[in-house]
Amino acid sequence: MAVKDRDRFSTATRLKMLGEQTAARVYRSQTRRQARRSRLTGRAALLAIVLCTMIVALAYPMRQYVSQRAEISDLERQQQQARQRVEQLRDLKARWQDDVYAEQQIRQRLHYVMPGETGYIVIEPGVAKQAHAYLGAADRPWYANVWDGVDKSDASDQ
């Protein structure tokens, strides 16, 4: 045993042990690298490239498809609104074909009266004052009327 202990402390033994330890570390690092490399093979890389190419190639057509579907739904909505408007106009046309409705609208909108009736128009007090204010505007120069209109529109915004 004394020979073993003495051999253990010799320089050659120490160098041999250091060489073995270094070789073991190198071997472990190489196996780790190989394990890392083996995860991604050439086939896997090719498959990833093909998938990326397919995704890029299909992105634009899919965007077009979605936008066209949105446009189609918008046009269908507009078409439905146009159909409803046509129905409203047909109903209005049918009402105007009725003489009683036409007479009612003429009386209401144009203030017509039947022979022997007396027509009255009630004017609100505020409207009458505005009408009198505009009567005096004809006697003034045109630029004064324009400037008053600008002032009134500015005052209504505030």
mmCIF file with all atom_site columns, C-alpha atoms in Angstrom:
data_model
loop_
_atom_site.group_PDB
_atom_site.id
_atom_site.type_symbol
_atom_site.label_atom_id
_atom_site.label_alt_id
_atom_site.label_comp_id
_atom_site.label_asym_id
_atom_site.label_entity_id
_atom_site.label_seq_id
_atom_site.pdbx_PDB_ins_code
_atom_site.Cartn_x
_atom_site.Cartn_y
_atom_site.Cartn_z
_atom_site.occupancy
_atom_site.B_iso_or_equiv
_atom_site.pdbx_formal_charge
_atom_site.auth_seq_id
_atom_site.auth_comp_id
_atom_site.auth_asym_id
_atom_site.auth_atom_id
_atom_site.pdbx_PDB_model_num
ATOM 1   C CA . MET A 1 1   ? 0.000    0.000  0.000   1.00 0.00 ? 1   MET A CA 1
ATOM 2   C CA . ALA A 1 2   ? 2.877    2.284  0.618   1.00 0.00 ? 2   ALA A CA 1
ATOM 3   C CA . VAL A 1 3   ? 3.859    1.902  -3.002  1.00 0.00 ? 3   VAL A CA 1
ATOM 4   C CA . LYS A 1 4   ? 0.364    2.961  -4.053  1.00 0.00 ? 4   LYS A CA 1
ATOM 5   C CA . ASP A 1 5   ? 0.413    6.051  -1.828  1.00 0.00 ? 5   ASP A CA 1
ATOM 6   C CA . ARG A 1 6   ? 3.827    6.992  -3.037  1.00 0.00 ? 6   ARG A CA 1
ATOM 7   C CA . ASP A 1 7   ? 2.743    6.415  -6.622  1.00 0.00 ? 7   ASP A CA 1
ATOM 8   C CA . ARG A 1 8   ? -0.318   8.597  -6.027  1.00 0.00 ? 8   ARG A CA 1
ATOM 9   C CA . PHE A 1 9   ? 1.781    11.637 -5.272  1.00 0.00 ? 9   PHE A CA 1
ATOM 10  C CA . SER A 1 10  ? 4.163    11.225 -8.136  1.00 0.00 ? 10  SER A CA 1
ATOM 11  C CA . THR A 1 11  ? 4.183    13.752 -10.942 1.00 0.00 ? 11  THR A CA 1
ATOM 12  C CA . ALA A 1 12  ? 3.495    11.211 -13.602 1.00 0.00 ? 12  ALA A CA 1
ATOM 13  C CA . THR A 1 13  ? 0.433    9.929  -11.764 1.00 0.00 ? 13  THR A CA 1
ATOM 14  C CA . ARG A 1 14  ? -0.876   13.441 -11.266 1.00 0.00 ? 14  ARG A CA 1
ATOM 15  C CA . LEU A 1 15  ? -0.365   14.298 -14.925 1.00 0.00 ? 15  LEU A CA 1
ATOM 16  C CA . LYS A 1 16  ? -2.073   11.092 -15.933 1.00 0.00 ? 16  LYS A CA 1
ATOM 17  C CA . MET A 1 17  ? -5.073   11.868 -13.683 1.00 0.00 ? 17  MET A CA 1
ATOM 18  C CA . LEU A 1 18  ? -5.281   15.429 -15.016 1.00 0.00 ? 18  LEU A CA 1
ATOM 19  C CA . GLY A 1 19  ? -5.203   14.100 -18.569 1.00 0.00 ? 19  GLY A CA 1
ATOM 20  C CA . GLU A 1 20  ? -7.989   11.648 -17.807 1.00 0.00 ? 20  GLU A CA 1
ATOM 21  C CA . GLN A 1 21  ? -10.107  14.356 -16.175 1.00 0.00 ? 21  GLN A CA 1
ATOM 22  C CA . THR A 1 22  ? -9.563   16.693 -19.110 1.00 0.00 ? 22  THR A CA 1
ATOM 23  C CA . ALA A 1 23  ? -10.395  13.934 -21.560 1.00 0.00 ? 23  ALA A CA 1
ATOM 24  C CA . ALA A 1 24  ? -13.590  13.190 -19.629 1.00 0.00 ? 24  ALA A CA 1
ATOM 25  C CA . ARG A 1 25  ? -14.603  16.884 -19.735 1.00 0.00 ? 25  ARG A CA 1
ATOM 26  C CA . VAL A 1 26  ? -13.917  17.084 -23.455 1.00 0.00 ? 26  VAL A CA 1
ATOM 27  C CA . TYR A 1 27  ? -15.896  13.910 -24.032 1.00 0.00 ? 27  TYR A CA 1
ATOM 28  C CA . ARG A 1 28  ? -18.830  15.246 -21.997 1.00 0.00 ? 28  ARG A CA 1
ATOM 29  C CA . SER A 1 29  ? -18.851  18.574 -23.862 1.00 0.00 ? 29  SER A CA 1
ATOM 30  C CA . GLN A 1 30  ? -18.695  16.791 -27.214 1.00 0.00 ? 30  GLN A CA 1
ATOM 31  C CA . THR A 1 31  ? -21.613  14.552 -26.305 1.00 0.00 ? 31  THR A CA 1
ATOM 32  C CA . ARG A 1 32  ? -23.602  17.595 -25.195 1.00 0.00 ? 32  ARG A CA 1
ATOM 33  C CA . ARG A 1 33  ? -22.875  19.335 -28.486 1.00 0.00 ? 33  ARG A CA 1
ATOM 34  C CA . GLN A 1 34  ? -23.842  16.234 -30.375 1.00 0.00 ? 34  GLN A CA 1
ATOM 35  C CA . ALA A 1 35  ? -27.047  15.985 -28.362 1.00 0.00 ? 35  ALA A CA 1
ATOM 36  C CA . ARG A 1 36  ? -27.835  19.587 -29.178 1.00 0.00 ? 36  ARG A CA 1
ATOM 37  C CA . ARG A 1 37  ? -27.051  19.092 -32.832 1.00 0.00 ? 37  ARG A CA 1
ATOM 38  C CA . SER A 1 38  ? -29.078  15.931 -33.062 1.00 0.00 ? 38  SER A CA 1
ATOM 39  C CA . ARG A 1 39  ? -32.240  17.738 -31.995 1.00 0.00 ? 39  ARG A CA 1
ATOM 40  C CA . LEU A 1 40  ? -32.330  19.793 -35.201 1.00 0.00 ? 40  LEU A CA 1
ATOM 41  C CA . THR A 1 41  ? -31.658  17.648 -38.190 1.00 0.00 ? 41  THR A CA 1
ATOM 42  C CA . GLY A 1 42  ? -31.478  18.718 -41.789 1.00 0.00 ? 42  GLY A CA 1
ATOM 43  C CA . ARG A 1 43  ? -34.982  17.378 -42.388 1.00 0.00 ? 43  ARG A CA 1
ATOM 44  C CA . ALA A 1 44  ? -36.381  19.377 -39.501 1.00 0.00 ? 44  ALA A CA 1
ATOM 45  C CA . ALA A 1 45  ? -34.718  22.525 -40.793 1.00 0.00 ? 45  ALA A CA 1
ATOM 46  C CA . LEU A 1 46  ? -36.104  21.892 -44.279 1.00 0.00 ? 46  LEU A CA 1
ATOM 47  C CA . LEU A 1 47  ? -39.561  21.298 -42.821 1.00 0.00 ? 47  LEU A CA 1
ATOM 48  C CA . ALA A 1 48  ? -39.352  24.567 -40.870 1.00 0.00 ? 48  ALA A CA 1
ATOM 49  C CA . ILE A 1 49  ? -38.336  26.456 -44.008 1.00 0.00 ? 49  ILE A CA 1
ATOM 50  C CA . VAL A 1 50  ? -41.183  24.915 -46.000 1.00 0.00 ? 50  VAL A CA 1
ATOM 51  C CA . LEU A 1 51  ? -43.699  25.781 -43.269 1.00 0.00 ? 51  LEU A CA 1
ATOM 52  C CA . CYS A 1 52  ? -42.469  29.362 -43.072 1.00 0.00 ? 52  CYS A CA 1
ATOM 53  C CA . THR A 1 53  ? -42.671  29.651 -46.852 1.00 0.00 ? 53  THR A CA 1
ATOM 54  C CA . MET A 1 54  ? -46.232  28.305 -46.828 1.00 0.00 ? 54  MET A CA 1
ATOM 55  C CA . ILE A 1 55  ? -47.266  30.743 -44.115 1.00 0.00 ? 55  ILE A CA 1
ATOM 56  C CA . VAL A 1 56  ? -45.775  33.689 -45.998 1.00 0.00 ? 56  VAL A CA 1
ATOM 57  C CA . ALA A 1 57  ? -47.328  32.517 -49.267 1.00 0.00 ? 57  ALA A CA 1
ATOM 58  C CA . LEU A 1 58  ? -50.802  32.133 -47.722 1.00 0.00 ? 58  LEU A CA 1
ATOM 59  C CA . ALA A 1 59  ? -50.798  35.339 -45.672 1.00 0.00 ? 59  ALA A CA 1
ATOM 60  C CA . TYR A 1 60  ? -51.779  37.673 -48.519 1.00 0.00 ? 60  TYR A CA 1
ATOM 61  C CA . PRO A 1 61  ? -54.571  35.480 -49.950 1.00 0.00 ? 61  PRO A CA 1
ATOM 62  C CA . MET A 1 62  ? -56.019  35.013 -46.467 1.00 0.00 ? 62  MET A CA 1
ATOM 63  C CA . ARG A 1 63  ? -55.988  38.769 -45.902 1.00 0.00 ? 63  ARG A CA 1
ATOM 64  C CA . GLN A 1 64  ? -57.705  39.269 -49.240 1.00 0.00 ? 64  GLN A CA 1
ATOM 65  C CA . TYR A 1 65  ? -60.294  36.617 -48.376 1.00 0.00 ? 65  TYR A CA 1
ATOM 66  C CA . VAL A 1 66  ? -61.117  38.265 -45.056 1.00 0.00 ? 66  VAL A CA 1
ATOM 67  C CA . SER A 1 67  ? -61.375  41.743 -46.580 1.00 0.00 ? 67  SER A CA 1
ATOM 68  C CA . GLN A 1 68  ? -63.570  40.476 -49.415 1.00 0.00 ? 68  GLN A CA 1
ATOM 69  C CA . ARG A 1 69  ? -65.869  38.718 -46.942 1.00 0.00 ? 69  ARG A CA 1
ATOM 70  C CA . ALA A 1 70  ? -66.188  41.977 -45.013 1.00 0.00 ? 70  ALA A CA 1
ATOM 71  C CA . GLU A 1 71  ? -66.946  43.856 -48.223 1.00 0.00 ? 71  GLU A CA 1
ATOM 72  C CA . ILE A 1 72  ? -69.567  41.271 -49.223 1.00 0.00 ? 72  ILE A CA 1
ATOM 73  C CA . SER A 1 73  ? -71.304  41.561 -45.858 1.00 0.00 ? 73  SER A CA 1
ATOM 74  C CA . ASP A 1 74  ? -71.252  45.362 -46.162 1.00 0.00 ? 74  ASP A CA 1
ATOM 75  C CA . LEU A 1 75  ? -72.768  45.197 -49.642 1.00 0.00 ? 75  LEU A CA 1
ATOM 76  C CA . GLU A 1 76  ? -75.460  42.791 -48.431 1.00 0.00 ? 76  GLU A CA 1
ATOM 77  C CA . ARG A 1 77  ? -76.321  45.236 -45.658 1.00 0.00 ? 77  ARG A CA 1
ATOM 78  C CA . GLN A 1 78  ? -76.533  48.094 -48.168 1.00 0.00 ? 78  GLN A CA 1
ATOM 79  C CA . GLN A 1 79  ? -78.713  45.958 -50.422 1.00 0.00 ? 79  GLN A CA 1
ATOM 80  C CA . GLN A 1 80  ? -81.094  45.247 -47.535 1.00 0.00 ? 80  GLN A CA 1
ATOM 81  C CA . GLN A 1 81  ? -81.301  48.967 -46.738 1.00 0.00 ? 81  GLN A CA 1
ATOM 82  C CA . ALA A 1 82  ? -82.011  49.740 -50.406 1.00 0.00 ? 82  ALA A CA 1
ATOM 83  C CA . ARG A 1 83  ? -84.812  47.155 -50.432 1.00 0.00 ? 83  ARG A CA 1
ATOM 84  C CA . GLN A 1 84  ? -86.341  48.731 -47.338 1.00 0.00 ? 84  GLN A CA 1
ATOM 85  C CA . ARG A 1 85  ? -86.123  52.177 -48.949 1.00 0.00 ? 85  ARG A CA 1
ATOM 86  C CA . VAL A 1 86  ? -87.814  50.863 -52.103 1.00 0.00 ? 86  VAL A CA 1
ATOM 87  C CA . GLU A 1 87  ? -90.635  49.436 -49.983 1.00 0.00 ? 87  GLU A CA 1
ATOM 88  C CA . GLN A 1 88  ? -91.054  52.773 -48.199 1.00 0.00 ? 88  GLN A CA 1
ATOM 89  C CA . LEU A 1 89  ? -91.191  54.621 -51.518 1.00 0.00 ? 89  LEU A CA 1
ATOM 90  C CA . ARG A 1 90  ? -93.746  52.154 -52.900 1.00 0.00 ? 90  ARG A CA 1
ATOM 91  C CA . ASP A 1 91  ? -95.904  52.682 -49.809 1.00 0.00 ? 91  ASP A CA 1
ATOM 92  C CA . LEU A 1 92  ? -95.602  56.449 -50.213 1.00 0.00 ? 92  LEU A CA 1
ATOM 93  C CA . LYS A 1 93  ? -96.510  56.214 -53.882 1.00 0.00 ? 93  LYS A CA 1
ATOM 94  C CA . ALA A 1 94  ? -99.567  54.122 -53.047 1.00 0.00 ? 94  ALA A CA 1
ATOM 95  C CA . ARG A 1 95  ? -100.619 56.684 -50.416 1.00 0.00 ? 95  ARG A CA 1
ATOM 96  C CA . TRP A 1 96  ? -100.292 59.539 -52.893 1.00 0.00 ? 96  TRP A CA 1
ATOM 97  C CA . GLN A 1 97  ? -102.608 57.658 -55.273 1.00 0.00 ? 97  GLN A CA 1
ATOM 98  C CA . ASP A 1 98  ? -105.357 58.078 -52.650 1.00 0.00 ? 98  ASP A CA 1
ATOM 99  C CA . ASP A 1 99  ? -107.204 61.406 -53.153 1.00 0.00 ? 99  ASP A CA 1
ATOM 100 C CA . VAL A 1 100 ? -107.963 61.859 -49.453 1.00 0.00 ? 100 VAL A CA 1
ATOM 101 C CA . TYR A 1 101 ? -104.259 61.617 -48.518 1.00 0.00 ? 101 TYR A CA 1
ATOM 102 C CA . ALA A 1 102 ? -103.248 63.984 -51.337 1.00 0.00 ? 102 ALA A CA 1
ATOM 103 C CA . GLU A 1 103 ? -105.854 66.543 -50.223 1.00 0.00 ? 103 GLU A CA 1
ATOM 104 C CA . GLN A 1 104 ? -104.677 66.278 -46.611 1.00 0.00 ? 104 GLN A CA 1
ATOM 105 C CA . GLN A 1 105 ? -101.046 66.851 -47.607 1.00 0.00 ? 105 GLN A CA 1
ATOM 106 C CA . ILE A 1 106 ? -101.937 69.794 -49.867 1.00 0.00 ? 106 ILE A CA 1
ATOM 107 C CA . ARG A 1 107 ? -103.862 71.469 -47.059 1.00 0.00 ? 107 ARG A CA 1
ATOM 108 C CA . GLN A 1 108 ? -101.081 70.859 -44.546 1.00 0.00 ? 108 GLN A CA 1
ATOM 109 C CA . ARG A 1 109 ? -98.044  71.725 -46.665 1.00 0.00 ? 109 ARG A CA 1
ATOM 110 C CA . LEU A 1 110 ? -99.347  74.423 -48.991 1.00 0.00 ? 110 LEU A CA 1
ATOM 111 C CA . HIS A 1 111 ? -101.989 75.895 -46.662 1.00 0.00 ? 111 HIS A CA 1
ATOM 112 C CA . TYR A 1 112 ? -104.759 75.499 -49.222 1.00 0.00 ? 112 TYR A CA 1
ATOM 113 C CA . VAL A 1 113 ? -108.389 75.807 -48.135 1.00 0.00 ? 113 VAL A CA 1
ATOM 114 C CA . MET A 1 114 ? -111.595 74.612 -49.743 1.00 0.00 ? 114 MET A CA 1
ATOM 115 C CA . PRO A 1 115 ? -113.982 77.184 -51.186 1.00 0.00 ? 115 PRO A CA 1
ATOM 116 C CA . GLY A 1 116 ? -116.002 78.764 -48.412 1.00 0.00 ? 116 GLY A CA 1
ATOM 117 C CA . GLU A 1 117 ? -113.428 78.013 -45.682 1.00 0.00 ? 117 GLU A CA 1
ATOM 118 C CA . THR A 1 118 ? -111.288 80.680 -44.005 1.00 0.00 ? 118 THR A CA 1
ATOM 119 C CA . GLY A 1 119 ? -107.593 79.935 -43.572 1.00 0.00 ? 119 GLY A CA 1
ATOM 120 C CA . TYR A 1 120 ? -105.582 81.164 -40.611 1.00 0.00 ? 120 TYR A CA 1
ATOM 121 C CA . ILE A 1 121 ? -101.848 81.119 -40.036 1.00 0.00 ? 121 ILE A CA 1
ATOM 122 C CA . VAL A 1 122 ? -100.644 81.617 -36.470 1.00 0.00 ? 122 VAL A CA 1
ATOM 123 C CA . ILE A 1 123 ? -97.260  83.281 -36.234 1.00 0.00 ? 123 ILE A CA 1
ATOM 124 C CA . GLU A 1 124 ? -95.206  82.880 -33.093 1.00 0.00 ? 124 GLU A CA 1
ATOM 125 C CA . PRO A 1 125 ? -94.121  86.163 -31.455 1.00 0.00 ? 125 PRO A CA 1
ATOM 126 C CA . GLY A 1 126 ? -90.389  85.421 -31.753 1.00 0.00 ? 126 GLY A CA 1
ATOM 127 C CA . VAL A 1 127 ? -90.709  84.713 -35.471 1.00 0.00 ? 127 VAL A CA 1
ATOM 128 C CA . ALA A 1 128 ? -92.563  87.991 -36.047 1.00 0.00 ? 128 ALA A CA 1
ATOM 129 C CA . LYS A 1 129 ? -89.775  89.998 -34.384 1.00 0.00 ? 129 LYS A CA 1
ATOM 130 C CA . GLN A 1 130 ? -87.175  88.331 -36.590 1.00 0.00 ? 130 GLN A CA 1
ATOM 131 C CA . ALA A 1 131 ? -89.205  89.138 -39.704 1.00 0.00 ? 131 ALA A CA 1
ATOM 132 C CA . HIS A 1 132 ? -89.375  92.823 -38.726 1.00 0.00 ? 132 HIS A CA 1
ATOM 133 C CA . ALA A 1 133 ? -85.603  92.883 -38.163 1.00 0.00 ? 133 ALA A CA 1
ATOM 134 C CA . TYR A 1 134 ? -84.985  91.632 -41.681 1.00 0.00 ? 134 TYR A CA 1
ATOM 135 C CA . LEU A 1 135 ? -87.244  94.288 -43.213 1.00 0.00 ? 135 LEU A CA 1
ATOM 136 C CA . GLY A 1 136 ? -84.797  97.010 -42.142 1.00 0.00 ? 136 GLY A CA 1
ATOM 137 C CA . ALA A 1 137 ? -81.888  95.105 -43.691 1.00 0.00 ? 137 ALA A CA 1
ATOM 138 C CA . ALA A 1 138 ? -82.947  96.093 -47.213 1.00 0.00 ? 138 ALA A CA 1
ATOM 139 C CA . ASP A 1 139 ? -82.189  99.759 -46.523 1.00 0.00 ? 139 ASP A CA 1
ATOM 140 C CA . ARG A 1 140 ? -78.601  99.121 -45.377 1.00 0.00 ? 140 ARG A CA 1
ATOM 141 C CA . PRO A 1 141 ? -75.515  98.480 -47.542 1.00 0.00 ? 141 PRO A CA 1
ATOM 142 C CA . TRP A 1 142 ? -74.878  94.859 -48.502 1.00 0.00 ? 142 TRP A CA 1
ATOM 143 C CA . TYR A 1 143 ? -71.613  94.564 -46.583 1.00 0.00 ? 143 TYR A CA 1
ATOM 144 C CA . ALA A 1 144 ? -73.369  95.543 -43.338 1.00 0.00 ? 144 ALA A CA 1
ATOM 145 C CA . ASN A 1 145 ? -75.851  92.701 -43.886 1.00 0.00 ? 145 ASN A CA 1
ATOM 146 C CA . VAL A 1 146 ? -73.004  90.257 -44.549 1.00 0.00 ? 146 VAL A CA 1
ATOM 147 C CA . TRP A 1 147 ? -71.163  91.364 -41.430 1.00 0.00 ? 147 TRP A CA 1
ATOM 148 C CA . ASP A 1 148 ? -74.345  91.006 -39.323 1.00 0.00 ? 148 ASP A CA 1
ATOM 149 C CA . GLY A 1 149 ? -74.767  87.497 -40.672 1.00 0.00 ? 149 GLY A CA 1
ATOM 150 C CA . VAL A 1 150 ? -71.209  86.634 -39.668 1.00 0.00 ? 150 VAL A CA 1
ATOM 151 C CA . ASP A 1 151 ? -71.789  88.036 -36.177 1.00 0.00 ? 151 ASP A CA 1
ATOM 152 C CA . LYS A 1 152 ? -75.044  86.109 -35.749 1.00 0.00 ? 152 LYS A CA 1
ATOM 153 C CA . SER A 1 153 ? -73.496  82.814 -36.876 1.00 0.00 ? 153 SER A CA 1
ATOM 154 C CA . ASP A 1 154 ? -70.543  83.367 -34.548 1.00 0.00 ? 154 ASP A CA 1
ATOM 155 C CA . ALA A 1 155 ? -72.887  84.128 -31.646 1.00 0.00 ? 155 ALA A CA 1
ATOM 156 C CA . SER A 1 156 ? -74.914  80.955 -32.317 1.00 0.00 ? 156 SER A CA 1
ATOM 157 C CA . ASP A 1 157 ? -71.751  78.813 -32.115 1.00 0.00 ? 157 ASP A CA 1
ATOM 158 C CA . GLN A 1 158 ? -70.956  80.111 -28.642 1.00 0.00 ? 158 GLN A CA 1
#
